[in-house]
CSV table of N, CA and C in Angstrom, one decimal:
chain,number,residue,atom,x,y,z
A,1,MET,N,13.1,-9.0,6.5
A,1,MET,CA,13.0,-8.7,5.0
A,1,MET,C,12.1,-7.5,4.9
A,2,SER,N,12.4,-6.6,4.0
A,2,SER,CA,11.6,-5.4,3.8
A,2,SER,C,10.8,-5.6,2.5
A,3,LEU,N,9.7,-4.9,2.5
A,3,LEU,CA,8.8,-5.0,1.3
A,3,LEU,C,8.6,-3.6,0.8
A,4,ASP,N,8.3,-3.5,-0.6
A,4,ASP,CA,8.0,-2.2,-1.2
A,4,ASP,C,6.6,-1.9,-1.1
A,5,ILE,N,5.7,-2.9,-0.9
A,5,ILE,CA,4.3,-2.7,-0.9
A,5,ILE,C,3.7,-3.8,0.1
A,6,ALA,N,2.6,-3.4,0.7
A,6,ALA,CA,1.9,-4.3,1.6
A,6,ALA,C,0.4,-4.1,1.4
A,7,TYR,N,-0.4,-5.1,2.0
A,7,TYR,CA,-1.8,-5.0,1.9
A,7,TYR,C,-2.3,-4.4,3.2
A,8,SER,N,-3.0,-3.2,3.2
A,8,SER,CA,-3.5,-2.6,4.4
A,8,SER,C,-4.8,-3.2,4.7
A,9,ILE,N,-4.9,-3.7,5.9
A,9,ILE,CA,-6.2,-4.3,6.4
A,9,ILE,C,-7.2,-3.2,6.6
A,10,GLU,N,-6.8,-2.0,7.1
A,10,GLU,CA,-7.7,-0.9,7.4
A,10,GLU,C,-8.2,-0.3,6.1
A,11,LEU,N,-7.4,-0.1,5.1
A,11,LEU,CA,-7.9,0.4,3.8
A,11,LEU,C,-8.4,-0.6,2.8
A,12,GLN,N,-8.1,-1.9,3.1
A,12,GLN,CA,-8.4,-3.0,2.2
A,12,GLN,C,-7.9,-2.7,0.8
A,13,ASP,N,-6.6,-2.3,0.7
A,13,ASP,CA,-5.9,-2.0,-0.5
A,13,ASP,C,-4.4,-2.1,-0.4
A,14,PHE,N,-3.7,-2.2,-1.5
A,14,PHE,CA,-2.3,-2.3,-1.5
A,14,PHE,C,-1.7,-0.9,-1.3
A,15,ILE,N,-0.6,-0.7,-0.6
A,15,ILE,CA,-0.1,0.6,-0.3
A,15,ILE,C,1.4,0.5,-0.1
A,16,ASP,N,2.1,1.6,-0.4
A,16,ASP,CA,3.5,1.6,-0.2
A,16,ASP,C,3.8,2.4,1.2
A,17,PRO,N,5.0,2.2,1.8
A,17,PRO,CA,5.2,2.8,3.1
A,17,PRO,C,5.2,4.3,3.1
A,18,ASP,N,5.5,5.0,2.0
A,18,ASP,CA,5.4,6.5,2.0
A,18,ASP,C,4.0,6.9,2.1
A,19,ARG,N,3.1,6.3,1.3
A,19,ARG,CA,1.7,6.6,1.4
A,19,ARG,C,1.1,6.3,2.7
A,20,ALA,N,1.5,5.1,3.3
A,20,ALA,CA,1.0,4.7,4.6
A,20,ALA,C,1.4,5.8,5.6
A,21,TYR,N,2.6,6.3,5.6
A,21,TYR,CA,3.1,7.3,6.5
A,21,TYR,C,2.2,8.6,6.4
A,22,GLU,N,1.9,9.0,5.2
A,22,GLU,CA,1.1,10.2,5.0
A,22,GLU,C,-0.3,10.0,5.5
A,23,LEU,N,-0.9,8.8,5.2
A,23,LEU,CA,-2.2,8.5,5.7
A,23,LEU,C,-2.3,8.3,7.2
A,24,PHE,N,-1.2,7.8,7.8
A,24,PHE,CA,-1.2,7.7,9.2
A,24,PHE,C,-1.3,9.1,9.9
A,25,TRP,N,-0.5,10.0,9.4
A,25,TRP,CA,-0.4,11.3,10.0
A,25,TRP,C,-1.7,12.2,9.6
A,26,ALA,N,-2.4,11.7,8.6
A,26,ALA,CA,-3.7,12.4,8.3
A,26,ALA,C,-4.8,11.8,9.1
A,27,GLY,N,-4.6,10.7,9.8
A,27,GLY,CA,-5.6,10.1,10.7
A,27,GLY,C,-6.4,9.0,10.0
A,28,LEU,N,-6.0,8.6,8.8
A,28,LEU,CA,-6.8,7.6,8.0
A,28,LEU,C,-6.3,6.2,8.3
A,29,LEU,N,-5.1,6.0,8.8
A,29,LEU,CA,-4.5,4.7,9.3
A,29,LEU,C,-4.2,4.9,10.8
A,30,THR,N,-4.5,3.9,11.6
A,30,THR,CA,-4.3,4.0,13.0
A,30,THR,C,-3.4,3.0,13.6
A,31,ASP,N,-3.2,1.8,12.9
A,31,ASP,CA,-2.4,0.7,13.5
A,31,ASP,C,-1.3,0.4,12.5
A,32,LYS,N,-0.1,0.6,13.0
A,32,LYS,CA,1.1,0.3,12.1
A,32,LYS,C,1.3,-1.2,11.9
A,33,LYS,N,0.6,-2.1,12.7
A,33,LYS,CA,0.7,-3.5,12.5
A,33,LYS,C,-0.5,-4.1,11.6
A,34,ALA,N,-1.3,-3.2,11.1
A,34,ALA,CA,-2.5,-3.7,10.3
A,34,ALA,C,-2.1,-3.9,8.9
A,35,PHE,N,-1.1,-4.6,8.6
A,35,PHE,CA,-0.7,-4.9,7.2
A,35,PHE,C,-0.4,-6.4,7.0
A,36,LEU,N,-0.6,-6.9,5.8
A,36,LEU,CA,-0.3,-8.3,5.4
A,36,LEU,C,0.6,-8.3,4.2
A,37,CYS,N,1.2,-9.4,4.0
A,37,CYS,CA,2.1,-9.6,2.9
A,37,CYS,C,1.3,-9.5,1.6
A,38,PRO,N,1.8,-8.8,0.5
A,38,PRO,CA,1.0,-8.6,-0.7
A,38,PRO,C,0.9,-9.9,-1.5
A,39,GLY,N,1.6,-10.9,-1.1
A,39,GLY,CA,1.6,-12.2,-1.9
A,39,GLY,C,0.2,-12.8,-1.8
A,40,GLU,N,-0.3,-13.4,-2.9
A,40,GLU,CA,-1.6,-13.9,-3.1
A,40,GLU,C,-1.9,-15.0,-2.1
A,41,ASN,N,-1.0,-15.9,-1.8
A,41,ASN,CA,-1.2,-17.0,-1.0
A,41,ASN,C,-0.6,-16.9,0.4
A,42,CYS,N,-0.3,-15.7,0.9
A,42,CYS,CA,0.4,-15.5,2.1
A,42,CYS,C,-0.3,-14.7,3.1
A,43,ASP,N,-0.4,-15.1,4.3
A,43,ASP,CA,-1.0,-14.4,5.4
A,43,ASP,C,-0.1,-13.8,6.4
A,44,VAL,N,1.2,-13.7,6.1
A,44,VAL,CA,2.2,-13.3,7.1
A,44,VAL,C,1.9,-11.8,7.4
A,45,ARG,N,2.1,-11.5,8.7
A,45,ARG,CA,1.9,-10.1,9.2
A,45,ARG,C,3.0,-9.2,8.8
A,46,VAL,N,2.7,-8.0,8.6
A,46,VAL,CA,3.6,-7.0,8.2
A,46,VAL,C,3.4,-5.7,9.0
A,47,THR,N,4.5,-5.1,9.5
A,47,THR,CA,4.5,-3.9,10.3
A,47,THR,C,5.1,-2.8,9.5
A,48,CYS,N,4.5,-1.6,9.5
A,48,CYS,CA,5.2,-0.4,8.9
A,48,CYS,C,6.0,0.2,10.0
A,49,ALA,N,7.3,-0.1,10.0
A,49,ALA,CA,8.3,0.5,11.0
A,49,ALA,C,8.4,2.0,10.8
A,50,ASN,N,8.5,2.7,11.9
A,50,ASN,CA,8.6,4.2,11.9
A,50,ASN,C,7.4,4.9,11.4
A,51,LEU,N,6.3,4.2,11.3
A,51,LEU,CA,5.1,4.9,10.9
A,51,LEU,C,4.6,6.0,11.9
A,52,ASP,N,4.8,5.7,13.1
A,52,ASP,CA,4.4,6.6,14.2
A,52,ASP,C,5.4,7.6,14.7
A,53,LYS,N,6.5,7.7,14.0
A,53,LYS,CA,7.6,8.6,14.4
A,53,LYS,C,7.6,9.8,13.5
A,54,ALA,N,7.8,11.0,14.1
A,54,ALA,CA,7.9,12.2,13.3
A,54,ALA,C,9.1,12.1,12.4
A,55,SER,N,9.1,12.7,11.2
A,55,SER,CA,10.1,12.6,10.2
A,55,SER,C,11.5,13.1,10.8
A,56,HIS,N,11.5,14.1,11.7
A,56,HIS,CA,12.7,14.6,12.2
A,56,HIS,C,13.3,13.7,13.2
A,57,ASP,N,12.5,12.7,13.8
A,57,ASP,CA,13.0,11.8,14.8
A,57,ASP,C,13.5,10.5,14.1
A,58,MET,N,13.3,10.3,12.9
A,58,MET,CA,13.6,9.0,12.2
A,58,MET,C,15.1,9.0,11.7
A,59,LYS,N,15.7,7.8,12.0
A,59,LYS,CA,17.0,7.6,11.4
A,59,LYS,C,16.9,6.9,10.1
A,60,VAL,N,15.8,6.1,9.9
A,60,VAL,CA,15.5,5.4,8.7
A,60,VAL,C,14.0,5.7,8.3
A,61,ALA,N,13.8,5.9,7.1
A,61,ALA,CA,12.4,6.2,6.6
A,61,ALA,C,11.4,5.1,6.9
A,62,ALA,N,10.2,5.4,6.9
A,62,ALA,CA,9.2,4.3,7.1
A,62,ALA,C,9.3,3.2,6.1
A,63,HIS,N,9.2,2.0,6.5
A,63,HIS,CA,9.3,0.8,5.7
A,63,HIS,C,8.6,-0.3,6.2
A,64,PHE,N,8.2,-1.3,5.4
A,64,PHE,CA,7.5,-2.5,5.8
A,64,PHE,C,8.5,-3.5,6.2
A,65,ARG,N,8.1,-4.2,7.3
A,65,ARG,CA,9.0,-5.3,7.8
A,65,ARG,C,8.0,-6.5,8.0
A,66,VAL,N,8.5,-7.6,7.6
A,66,VAL,CA,7.7,-8.9,7.7
A,66,VAL,C,8.0,-9.6,9.0
A,67,TYR,N,7.0,-10.0,9.7
A,67,TYR,CA,7.1,-10.8,11.0
A,67,TYR,C,6.5,-12.2,10.7
A,68,GLY,N,7.4,-13.2,10.8
A,68,GLY,CA,6.9,-14.5,10.6
A,68,GLY,C,7.5,-15.1,9.3
A,69,GLU,N,7.0,-16.2,8.9
A,69,GLU,CA,7.5,-16.9,7.7
A,69,GLU,C,6.5,-16.8,6.6
A,70,HIS,N,6.9,-16.5,5.4
A,70,HIS,CA,6.0,-16.5,4.2
A,70,HIS,C,5.5,-17.9,3.9
A,71,ASP,N,4.4,-18.1,3.4
A,71,ASP,CA,3.9,-19.3,2.9
A,71,ASP,C,4.8,-19.8,1.8
A,72,ALA,N,4.9,-21.1,1.6
A,72,ALA,CA,5.8,-21.6,0.6
A,72,ALA,C,5.3,-21.3,-0.8
A,73,ARG,N,4.0,-21.0,-0.9
A,73,ARG,CA,3.4,-20.6,-2.2
A,73,ARG,C,3.4,-19.2,-2.5
A,74,CYS,N,3.9,-18.4,-1.5
A,74,CYS,CA,4.0,-16.9,-1.7
A,74,CYS,C,4.9,-16.5,-2.8
A,75,GLU,N,4.5,-15.5,-3.6
A,75,GLU,CA,5.3,-15.0,-4.7
A,75,GLU,C,6.6,-14.4,-4.2
A,76,ILE,N,6.6,-13.7,-3.1
A,76,ILE,CA,7.8,-13.2,-2.5
A,76,ILE,C,8.8,-14.2,-2.1
A,77,PHE,N,8.3,-15.3,-1.4
A,77,PHE,CA,9.1,-16.4,-1.0
A,77,PHE,C,9.7,-17.1,-2.2
A,78,ARG,N,9.0,-17.2,-3.3
A,78,ARG,CA,9.4,-17.9,-4.5
A,78,ARG,C,10.2,-16.9,-5.4
A,79,LYS,N,10.3,-15.7,-5.0
A,79,LYS,CA,10.9,-14.6,-5.8
A,79,LYS,C,10.3,-14.5,-7.2
A,80,VAL,N,9.0,-14.5,-7.3
A,80,VAL,CA,8.2,-14.3,-8.5
A,80,VAL,C,7.6,-12.9,-8.4
A,81,PRO,N,7.6,-12.2,-9.5
A,81,PRO,CA,7.0,-10.9,-9.5
A,81,PRO,C,5.5,-10.9,-9.1
A,82,LEU,N,5.1,-10.0,-8.3
A,82,LEU,CA,3.7,-9.9,-7.7
A,82,LEU,C,2.8,-9.6,-8.9
A,83,LYS,N,1.5,-10.1,-8.8
A,83,LYS,CA,0.6,-9.8,-9.9
A,83,LYS,C,0.1,-8.3,-9.7
A,84,ILE,N,0.2,-7.8,-8.5
A,84,ILE,CA,-0.2,-6.4,-8.4
A,84,ILE,C,0.8,-5.4,-9.1
A,85,THR,N,2.0,-5.8,-9.2
A,85,THR,CA,3.0,-5.0,-10.0
A,85,THR,C,2.7,-5.1,-11.5
A,86,GLU,N,2.2,-6.2,-11.9
A,86,GLU,CA,1.8,-6.4,-13.3
A,86,GLU,C,0.6,-5.4,-13.6
A,87,GLU,N,-0.4,-5.4,-12.7
A,87,GLU,CA,-1.5,-4.5,-12.9
A,87,GLU,C,-1.1,-3.1,-12.9
A,88,ILE,N,-0.2,-2.7,-12.0
A,88,ILE,CA,0.2,-1.3,-12.0
A,88,ILE,C,0.9,-0.9,-13.3
A,89,ASN,N,1.7,-1.8,-13.8
A,89,ASN,CA,2.4,-1.6,-15.1
A,89,ASN,C,1.4,-1.5,-16.3
A,90,LYS,N,0.4,-2.3,-16.3
A,90,LYS,CA,-0.7,-2.2,-17.3
A,90,LYS,C,-1.4,-0.8,-17.3
A,91,ILE,N,-1.7,-0.4,-16.1
A,91,ILE,CA,-2.3,0.9,-15.9
A,91,ILE,C,-1.4,2.0,-16.4
A,92,ARG,N,-0.2,2.0,-16.1
A,92,ARG,CA,0.8,3.0,-16.5
A,92,ARG,C,1.0,3.0,-18.0
A,93,SER,N,0.9,1.8,-18.6
A,93,SER,CA,1.1,1.7,-20.1
A,93,SER,C,-0.1,2.4,-20.9
A,94,HIS,N,-1.2,2.5,-20.2
A,94,HIS,CA,-2.4,3.1,-20.9
A,94,HIS,C,-2.5,4.6,-20.6
A,95,GLU,N,-1.7,5.1,-19.7
A,95,GLU,CA,-1.7,6.5,-19.4
A,95,GLU,C,-1.2,7.3,-20.6
A,96,LYS,N,-1.6,8.6,-20.7
A,96,LYS,CA,-1.1,9.4,-21.8
A,96,LYS,C,0.4,9.7,-21.6
A,97,LYS,N,1.1,9.7,-22.6
A,97,LYS,CA,2.6,9.9,-22.6
A,97,LYS,C,2.9,11.4,-22.7
A,98,THR,N,2.0,12.2,-23.2
A,98,THR,CA,2.2,13.6,-23.4
A,98,THR,C,1.3,14.4,-22.5
A,99,ILE,N,1.7,15.6,-22.2
A,99,ILE,CA,0.9,16.5,-21.3
A,99,ILE,C,0.0,17.3,-22.2
A,100,ASP,N,-1.3,17.3,-21.8
A,100,ASP,CA,-2.3,18.1,-22.6
A,100,ASP,C,-1.9,19.6,-22.4
A,101,LEU,N,-2.0,20.4,-23.5
A,101,LEU,CA,-1.6,21.8,-23.5
A,101,LEU,C,-2.6,22.6,-22.7
A,102,SER,N,-3.8,22.1,-22.4
A,102,SER,CA,-4.8,22.8,-21.6
A,102,SER,C,-4.5,22.7,-20.1
A,103,VAL,N,-3.6,21.9,-19.7
A,103,VAL,CA,-3.3,21.7,-18.3
A,103,VAL,C,-2.5,22.9,-17.8
A,104,VAL,N,-3.0,23.5,-16.7
A,104,VAL,CA,-2.3,24.7,-16.1
A,104,VAL,C,-1.8,24.3,-14.8
A,105,ASP,N,-0.5,24.5,-14.5
A,105,ASP,CA,0.1,24.2,-13.3
A,105,ASP,C,-0.3,25.2,-12.3
A,106,SER,N,-0.5,24.8,-11.0
A,106,SER,CA,-0.8,25.8,-10.0
A,106,SER,C,-0.1,25.3,-8.7
A,107,PHE,N,0.3,26.3,-7.9
A,107,PHE,CA,1.1,26.0,-6.7
A,107,PHE,C,0.1,26.3,-5.5
A,108,SER,N,0.0,25.3,-4.6
A,108,SER,CA,-0.9,25.5,-3.4
A,108,SER,C,-0.1,25.1,-2.2
A,109,LEU,N,-0.3,25.9,-1.1
A,109,LEU,CA,0.4,25.6,0.1
A,109,LEU,C,-0.2,24.4,0.9
A,110,LYS,N,-1.4,24.0,0.4
A,110,LYS,CA,-2.1,22.9,1.1
A,110,LYS,C,-2.5,21.9,0.1
A,111,ARG,N,-2.5,20.6,0.6
A,111,ARG,CA,-2.9,19.6,-0.3
A,111,ARG,C,-4.4,19.6,-0.5
A,112,PRO,N,-4.9,19.3,-1.7
A,112,PRO,CA,-6.4,19.2,-1.9
A,112,PRO,C,-7.0,18.1,-1.0
A,113,ASP,N,-8.3,18.3,-0.7
A,113,ASP,CA,-9.0,17.3,0.2
A,113,ASP,C,-9.0,16.0,-0.5
A,114,SER,N,-9.0,15.9,-1.8
A,114,SER,CA,-9.1,14.7,-2.5
A,114,SER,C,-7.8,13.8,-2.3
A,115,TYR,N,-6.7,14.5,-1.9
A,115,TYR,CA,-5.4,13.8,-1.7
A,115,TYR,C,-5.6,12.7,-0.7
A,116,TYR,N,-6.4,13.0,0.4
A,116,TYR,CA,-6.5,12.1,1.5
A,116,TYR,C,-7.7,11.1,1.3
A,117,GLU,N,-8.4,11.2,0.2
A,117,GLU,CA,-9.5,10.3,0.0
A,117,GLU,C,-8.9,8.9,-0.3
A,118,VAL,N,-9.6,7.9,0.3
A,118,VAL,CA,-9.2,6.5,0.1
A,118,VAL,C,-10.0,6.0,-1.0
A,119,ASN,N,-9.3,5.3,-1.9
A,119,ASN,CA,-10.0,4.8,-3.1
A,119,ASN,C,-10.8,3.5,-2.7
A,120,ASN,N,-12.1,3.7,-2.5
A,120,ASN,CA,-13.0,2.6,-2.1
A,120,ASN,C,-13.7,2.1,-3.3
A,121,GLU,N,-13.4,2.5,-4.5
A,121,GLU,CA,-14.1,2.1,-5.7
A,121,GLU,C,-13.5,0.9,-6.4
A,122,ASN,N,-12.8,0.1,-5.5
A,122,ASN,CA,-12.1,-1.1,-6.1
A,122,ASN,C,-13.1,-2.1,-6.7
A,123,GLU,N,-14.3,-2.1,-6.2
A,123,GLU,CA,-15.3,-3.0,-6.8
A,123,GLU,C,-15.6,-2.7,-8.2
A,124,ASN,N,-15.5,-1.5,-8.6
A,124,ASN,CA,-15.7,-1.1,-10.0
A,124,ASN,C,-14.5,-1.3,-10.9
A,125,LYS,N,-13.4,-1.5,-10.3
A,125,LYS,CA,-12.2,-1.7,-11.1
A,125,LYS,C,-11.8,-3.1,-11.3
A,126,LYS,N,-11.1,-3.4,-12.3
A,126,LYS,CA,-10.6,-4.8,-12.5
A,126,LYS,C,-9.2,-4.8,-11.8
A,127,CYS,N,-9.2,-5.3,-10.6
A,127,CYS,CA,-7.9,-5.4,-9.9
A,127,CYS,C,-7.9,-6.6,-9.0
A,128,ILE,N,-6.8,-6.9,-8.4
A,128,ILE,CA,-6.6,-8.1,-7.6
A,128,ILE,C,-7.2,-7.8,-6.2
A,129,LYS,N,-8.0,-8.7,-5.7
A,129,LYS,CA,-8.7,-8.5,-4.4
A,129,LYS,C,-8.1,-9.6,-3.5
A,130,ARG,N,-8.1,-9.2,-2.2
A,130,ARG,CA,-7.7,-10.2,-1.2
A,130,ARG,C,-8.9,-11.0,-0.9
A,131,SER,N,-8.7,-12.2,-0.5
A,131,SER,CA,-9.8,-13.1,-0.1
A,131,SER,C,-10.3,-12.7,1.2
A,132,PRO,N,-11.6,-13.1,1.5
A,132,PRO,CA,-12.2,-12.7,2.8
A,132,PRO,C,-11.5,-13.4,4.0
A,133,LYS,N,-10.7,-14.4,3.8
A,133,LYS,CA,-10.0,-15.0,4.9
A,133,LYS,C,-9.1,-14.1,5.6
A,134,LYS,N,-8.7,-13.0,5.0
A,134,LYS,CA,-7.8,-12.0,5.7
A,134,LYS,C,-8.5,-11.3,6.9
A,135,ASN,N,-9.9,-11.2,6.9
A,135,ASN,CA,-10.6,-10.6,7.9
A,135,ASN,C,-10.5,-11.3,9.2
A,136,HIS,N,-10.3,-12.6,9.2
A,136,HIS,CA,-10.2,-13.4,10.5
A,136,HIS,C,-8.9,-13.1,11.2
A,137,ILE,N,-7.9,-12.6,10.6
A,137,ILE,CA,-6.6,-12.3,11.3
A,137,ILE,C,-6.8,-11.2,12.3
A,138,LEU,N,-7.6,-10.2,12.0
A,138,LEU,CA,-7.8,-9.1,12.9
A,138,LEU,C,-8.6,-9.6,14.2
A,139,ASN,N,-9.5,-10.5,14.0
A,139,ASN,CA,-10.3,-10.9,15.1
A,139,ASN,C,-9.7,-12.1,15.9
A,140,GLY,N,-8.7,-12.7,15.3
A,140,GLY,CA,-8.1,-13.9,15.9
A,140,GLY,C,-7.0,-13.6,16.7
């Protein structure tokens, strides 16, 4: 089963496979197996397949693959929308719908340094957090 989003143990945040691929090649992610199911009650391991392959060597784009069985209470197992997607939709609904006239487009050949910054300000935001029990999986 493939997932659209997974919980990164290294970043301690939810991430999609495209962003995981970019952060892996930027050196911010190191282990393609350091992901968990995004379901609130599920500890099943997730791997980001093709994360460590160059884009020209891939037949299939990077994607999340589940290894093991989902918990019976898992939203994905029960086919219930994830709470994280509800949070994303709430954030998008509060965004401005129009572009400010003072914004000027610019073209740069290099991504800004802030592009690779990992958002560690989750404590200040109202968002879904993983329970501390996730940390024992890495050590176990």
